[in-house]
PDB file of C-alpha atoms in Angstrom:
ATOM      1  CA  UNK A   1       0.000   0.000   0.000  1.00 56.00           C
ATOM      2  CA  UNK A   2       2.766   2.633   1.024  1.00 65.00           C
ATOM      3  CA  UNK A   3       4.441   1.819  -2.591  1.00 66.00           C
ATOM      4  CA  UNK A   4       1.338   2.170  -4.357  1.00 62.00           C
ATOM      5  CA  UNK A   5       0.457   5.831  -2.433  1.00 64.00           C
ATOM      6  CA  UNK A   6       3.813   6.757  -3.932  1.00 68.00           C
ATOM      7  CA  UNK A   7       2.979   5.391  -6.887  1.00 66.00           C
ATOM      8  CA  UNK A   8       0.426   7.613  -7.164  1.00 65.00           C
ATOM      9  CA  UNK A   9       2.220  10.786  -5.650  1.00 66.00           C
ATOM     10  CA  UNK A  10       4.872  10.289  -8.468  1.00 68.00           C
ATOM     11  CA  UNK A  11       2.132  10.179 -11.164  1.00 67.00           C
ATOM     12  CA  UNK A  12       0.813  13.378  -9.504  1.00 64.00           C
ATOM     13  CA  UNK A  13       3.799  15.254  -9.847  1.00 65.00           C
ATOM     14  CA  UNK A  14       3.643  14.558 -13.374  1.00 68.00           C
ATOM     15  CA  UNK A  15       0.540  15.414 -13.844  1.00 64.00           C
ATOM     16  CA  UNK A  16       1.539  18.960 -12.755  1.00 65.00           C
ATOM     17  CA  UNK A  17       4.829  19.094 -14.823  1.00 69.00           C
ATOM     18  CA  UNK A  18       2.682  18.256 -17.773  1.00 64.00           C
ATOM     19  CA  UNK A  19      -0.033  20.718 -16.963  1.00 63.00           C
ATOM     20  CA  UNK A  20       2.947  23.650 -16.596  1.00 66.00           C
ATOM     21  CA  UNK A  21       4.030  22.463 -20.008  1.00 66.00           C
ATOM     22  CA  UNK A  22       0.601  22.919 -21.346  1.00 68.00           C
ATOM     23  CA  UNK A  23       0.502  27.169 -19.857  1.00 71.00           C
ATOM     24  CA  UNK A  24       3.553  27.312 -20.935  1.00 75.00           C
ATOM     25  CA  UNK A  25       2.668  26.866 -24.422  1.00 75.00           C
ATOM     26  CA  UNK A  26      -0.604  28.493 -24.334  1.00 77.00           C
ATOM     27  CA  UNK A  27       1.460  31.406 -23.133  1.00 80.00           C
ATOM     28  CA  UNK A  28       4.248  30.563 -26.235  1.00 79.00           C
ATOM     29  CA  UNK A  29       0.987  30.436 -28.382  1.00 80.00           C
ATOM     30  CA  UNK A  30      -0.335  33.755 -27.283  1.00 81.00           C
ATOM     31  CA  UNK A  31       2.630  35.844 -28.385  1.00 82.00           C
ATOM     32  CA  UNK A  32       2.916  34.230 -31.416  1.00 82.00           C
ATOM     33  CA  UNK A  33      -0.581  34.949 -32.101  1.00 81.00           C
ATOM     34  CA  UNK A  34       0.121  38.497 -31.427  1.00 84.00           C
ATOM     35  CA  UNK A  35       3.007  38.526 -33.826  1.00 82.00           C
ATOM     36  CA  UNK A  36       1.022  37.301 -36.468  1.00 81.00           C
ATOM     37  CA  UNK A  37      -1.256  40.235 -36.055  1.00 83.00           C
ATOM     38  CA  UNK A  38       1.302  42.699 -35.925  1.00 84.00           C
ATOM     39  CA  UNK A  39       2.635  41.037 -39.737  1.00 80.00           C
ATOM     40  CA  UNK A  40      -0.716  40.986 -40.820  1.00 79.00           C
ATOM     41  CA  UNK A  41      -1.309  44.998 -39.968  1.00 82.00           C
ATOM     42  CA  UNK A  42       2.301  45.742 -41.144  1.00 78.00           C
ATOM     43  CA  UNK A  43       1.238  43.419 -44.430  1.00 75.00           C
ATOM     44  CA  UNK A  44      -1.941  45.613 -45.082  1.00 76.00           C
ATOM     45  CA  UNK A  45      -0.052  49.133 -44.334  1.00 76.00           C
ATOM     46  CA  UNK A  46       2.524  48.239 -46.519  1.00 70.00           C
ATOM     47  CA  UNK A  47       0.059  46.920 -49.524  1.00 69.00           C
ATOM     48  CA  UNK A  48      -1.522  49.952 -49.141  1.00 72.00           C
ATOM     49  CA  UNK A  49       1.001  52.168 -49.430  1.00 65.00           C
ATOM     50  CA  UNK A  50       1.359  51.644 -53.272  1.00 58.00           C
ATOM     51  CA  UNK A  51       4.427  51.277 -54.775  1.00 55.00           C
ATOM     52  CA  UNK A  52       5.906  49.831 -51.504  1.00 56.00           C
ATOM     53  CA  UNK A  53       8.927  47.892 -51.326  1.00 70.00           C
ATOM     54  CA  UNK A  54       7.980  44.720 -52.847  1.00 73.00           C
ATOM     55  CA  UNK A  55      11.126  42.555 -51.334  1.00 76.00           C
ATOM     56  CA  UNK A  56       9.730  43.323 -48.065  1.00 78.00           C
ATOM     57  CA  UNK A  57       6.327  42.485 -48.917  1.00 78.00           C
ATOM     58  CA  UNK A  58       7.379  39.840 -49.612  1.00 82.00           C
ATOM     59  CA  UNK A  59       9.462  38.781 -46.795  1.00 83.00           C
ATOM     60  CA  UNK A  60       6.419  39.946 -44.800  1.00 84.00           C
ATOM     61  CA  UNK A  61       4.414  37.233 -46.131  1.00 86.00           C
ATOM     62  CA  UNK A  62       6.884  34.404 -45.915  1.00 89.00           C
ATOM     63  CA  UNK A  63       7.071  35.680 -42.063  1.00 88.00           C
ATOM     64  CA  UNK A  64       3.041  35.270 -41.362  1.00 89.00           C
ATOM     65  CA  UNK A  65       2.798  31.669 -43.066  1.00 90.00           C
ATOM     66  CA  UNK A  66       5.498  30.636 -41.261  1.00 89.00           C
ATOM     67  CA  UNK A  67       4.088  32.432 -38.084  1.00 89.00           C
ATOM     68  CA  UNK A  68       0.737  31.072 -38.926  1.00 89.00           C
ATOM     69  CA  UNK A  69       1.890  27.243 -39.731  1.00 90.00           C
ATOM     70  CA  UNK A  70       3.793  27.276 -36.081  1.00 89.00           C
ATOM     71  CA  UNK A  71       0.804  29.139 -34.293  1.00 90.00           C
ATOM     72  CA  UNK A  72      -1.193  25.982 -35.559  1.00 89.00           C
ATOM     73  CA  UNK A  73       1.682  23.532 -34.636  1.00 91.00           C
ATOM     74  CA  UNK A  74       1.293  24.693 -31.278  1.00 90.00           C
ATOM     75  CA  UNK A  75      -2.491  24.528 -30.879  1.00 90.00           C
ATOM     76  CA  UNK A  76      -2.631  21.432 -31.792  1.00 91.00           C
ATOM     77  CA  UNK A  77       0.293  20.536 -29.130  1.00 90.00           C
ATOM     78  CA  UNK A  78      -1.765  22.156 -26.925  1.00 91.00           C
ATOM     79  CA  UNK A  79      -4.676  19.904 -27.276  1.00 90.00           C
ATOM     80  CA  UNK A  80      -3.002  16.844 -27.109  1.00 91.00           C
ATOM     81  CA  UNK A  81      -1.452  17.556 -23.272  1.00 91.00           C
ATOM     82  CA  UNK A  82      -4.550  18.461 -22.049  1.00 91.00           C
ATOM     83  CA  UNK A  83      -6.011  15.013 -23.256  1.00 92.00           C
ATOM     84  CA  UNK A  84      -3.019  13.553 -22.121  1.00 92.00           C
ATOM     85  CA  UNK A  85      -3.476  15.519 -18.610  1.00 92.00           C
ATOM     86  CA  UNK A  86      -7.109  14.563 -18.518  1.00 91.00           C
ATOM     87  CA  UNK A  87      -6.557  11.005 -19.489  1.00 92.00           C
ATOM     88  CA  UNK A  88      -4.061  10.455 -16.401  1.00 92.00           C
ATOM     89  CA  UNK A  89      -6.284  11.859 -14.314  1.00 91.00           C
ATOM     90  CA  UNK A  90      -8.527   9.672 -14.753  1.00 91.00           C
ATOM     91  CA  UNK A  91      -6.180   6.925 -14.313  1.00 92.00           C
ATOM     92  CA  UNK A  92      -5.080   8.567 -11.499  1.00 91.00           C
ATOM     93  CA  UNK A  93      -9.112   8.476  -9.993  1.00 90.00           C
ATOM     94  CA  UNK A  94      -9.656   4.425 -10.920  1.00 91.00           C
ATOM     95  CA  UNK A  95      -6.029   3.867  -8.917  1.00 91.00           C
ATOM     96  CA  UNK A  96      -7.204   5.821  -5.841  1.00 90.00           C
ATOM     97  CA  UNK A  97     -10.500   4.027  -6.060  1.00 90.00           C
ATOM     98  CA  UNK A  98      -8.591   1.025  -6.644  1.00 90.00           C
ATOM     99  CA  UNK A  99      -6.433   1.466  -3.598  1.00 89.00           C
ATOM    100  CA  UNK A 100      -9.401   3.000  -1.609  1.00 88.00           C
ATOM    101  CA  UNK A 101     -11.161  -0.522  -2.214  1.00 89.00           C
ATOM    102  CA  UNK A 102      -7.677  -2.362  -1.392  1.00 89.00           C
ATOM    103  CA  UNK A 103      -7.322  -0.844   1.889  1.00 87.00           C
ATOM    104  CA  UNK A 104     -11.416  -1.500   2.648  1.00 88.00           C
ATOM    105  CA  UNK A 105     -10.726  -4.637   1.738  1.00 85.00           C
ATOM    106  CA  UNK A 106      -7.975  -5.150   4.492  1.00 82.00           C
ATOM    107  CA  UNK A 107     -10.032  -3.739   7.120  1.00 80.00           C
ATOM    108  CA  UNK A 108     -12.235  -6.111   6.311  1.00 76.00           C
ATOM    109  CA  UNK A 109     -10.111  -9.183   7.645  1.00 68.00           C
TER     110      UNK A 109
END
């Protein structure tokens, strides 16, 4: 019983590392959403502007797919931890009620 409680307070801890990894990149995901807005305003101002330096148009561009393909990377990233969190949680509730029923069982003798 005393391995299986810390069993289960290891598998807690890393429930919590994994759950900082997931704000972590939510917070990653935010700026990187933000940057892509910035590119995007720059891209319109710059359109706008006419004649504008093409290159850097351009460039611009390049910049906000990449932005954009790496802003989705990261979503997605996202979304699998927190299954992954919510998945060992669970496991970690059907151990405790596991153990729980263990431990009734011994009182039982």
């Amino acid at each position: 019983a005393e391995r299986e409680s810390r069993s289960l307070r290891a598998g807690v801890h890393g429930l919590r590392e994994q759950a900082g990894g997931a704000s972590d990149l939510e917070s990653k995901n935010a700026s990187l959403a933000e940057e892509v807005t910035r590119l995007r305003s720059e891209l319109e101002e710059a359109s706008k502007g006419g004649g504008g330096d093409l290159a850097m148009v351009d460039v611009m561009e390049q910049q906000l797919v990449r932005l954009s393909g790496l802003l989705s990377e990261r979503e997605e990233e996202i979304e699998q931890l927190k299954l992954t969190v919510e998945r060992e949680c669970l496991e970690r509730g059907n151990l405790i009620a596991e153990l729980s029923r263990a431990r009734q069982g011994r009182k039982n003798m």
